[in-house]
Coordinates of C-alpha atoms in Angstrom, one line a residue:
X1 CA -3.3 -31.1 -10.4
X2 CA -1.1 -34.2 -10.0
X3 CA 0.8 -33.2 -12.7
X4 CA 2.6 -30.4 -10.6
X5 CA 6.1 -30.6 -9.3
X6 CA 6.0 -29.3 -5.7
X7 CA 9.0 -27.7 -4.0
X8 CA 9.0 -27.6 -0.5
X9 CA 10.0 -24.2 0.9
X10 CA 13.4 -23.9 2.0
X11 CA 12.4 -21.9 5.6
X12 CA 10.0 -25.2 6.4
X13 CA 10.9 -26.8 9.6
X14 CA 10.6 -29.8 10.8
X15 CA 7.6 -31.1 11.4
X16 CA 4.4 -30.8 9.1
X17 CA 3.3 -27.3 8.7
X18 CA 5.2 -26.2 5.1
X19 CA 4.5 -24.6 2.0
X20 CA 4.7 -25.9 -0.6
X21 CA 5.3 -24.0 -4.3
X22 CA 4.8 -25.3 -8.0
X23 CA 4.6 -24.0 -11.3
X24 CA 1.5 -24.3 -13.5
X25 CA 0.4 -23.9 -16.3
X26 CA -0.1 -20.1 -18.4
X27 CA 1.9 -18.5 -15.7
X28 CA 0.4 -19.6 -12.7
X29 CA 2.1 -20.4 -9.9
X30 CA 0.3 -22.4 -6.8
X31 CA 0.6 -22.7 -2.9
X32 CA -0.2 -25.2 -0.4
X33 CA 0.6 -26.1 3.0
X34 CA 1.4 -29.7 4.0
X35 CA -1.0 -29.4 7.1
X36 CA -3.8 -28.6 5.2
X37 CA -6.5 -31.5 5.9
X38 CA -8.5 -30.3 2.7
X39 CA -5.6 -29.8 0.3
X40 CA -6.3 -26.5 -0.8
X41 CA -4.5 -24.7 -3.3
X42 CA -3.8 -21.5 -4.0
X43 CA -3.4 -19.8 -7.6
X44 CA -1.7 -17.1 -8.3
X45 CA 0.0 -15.1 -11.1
X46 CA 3.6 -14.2 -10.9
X47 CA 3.5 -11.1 -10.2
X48 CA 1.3 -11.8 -7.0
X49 CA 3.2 -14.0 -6.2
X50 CA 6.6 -11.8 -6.3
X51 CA 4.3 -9.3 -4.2
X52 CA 3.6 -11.5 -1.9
X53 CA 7.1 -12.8 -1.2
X54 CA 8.6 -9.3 -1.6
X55 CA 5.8 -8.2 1.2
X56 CA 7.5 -11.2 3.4
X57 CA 10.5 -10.6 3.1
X58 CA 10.2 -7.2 3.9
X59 CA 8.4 -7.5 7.2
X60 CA 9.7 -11.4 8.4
X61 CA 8.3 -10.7 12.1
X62 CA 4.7 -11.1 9.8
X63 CA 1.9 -13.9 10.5

């Protein structure tokens, strides 16, 4: 997966906890966090993903 651009989100703050979003492949679209020691990632389709962000932005007192 080296091959992905990554965009660091734009509500990251300093420091090393931040999500990180890139576009795959077949409508994928994938999440990780900088932090993350294992440097998982997440897959997910679009429409998840708008769910997910919709679900966010909706509730931002969430996680």
């Amino acid at each position: 997966m080296s091959t992905l651009t990554w965009q660091k989100s734009s509500y990251c703050p300093e420091g090393n906890s931040c999500v990180h979003v890139a576009a795959g492949t077949a409508g994928t679209i994938h999440l990780t966090e900088s932090s993350d020691p294992t440097e998982s990632i997440l897959t997910a389709t679009p429409a998840t993903f708008r769910t997910l962000l919709h679900t966010l932005k909706k509730d931002p007192n969430r996680g």
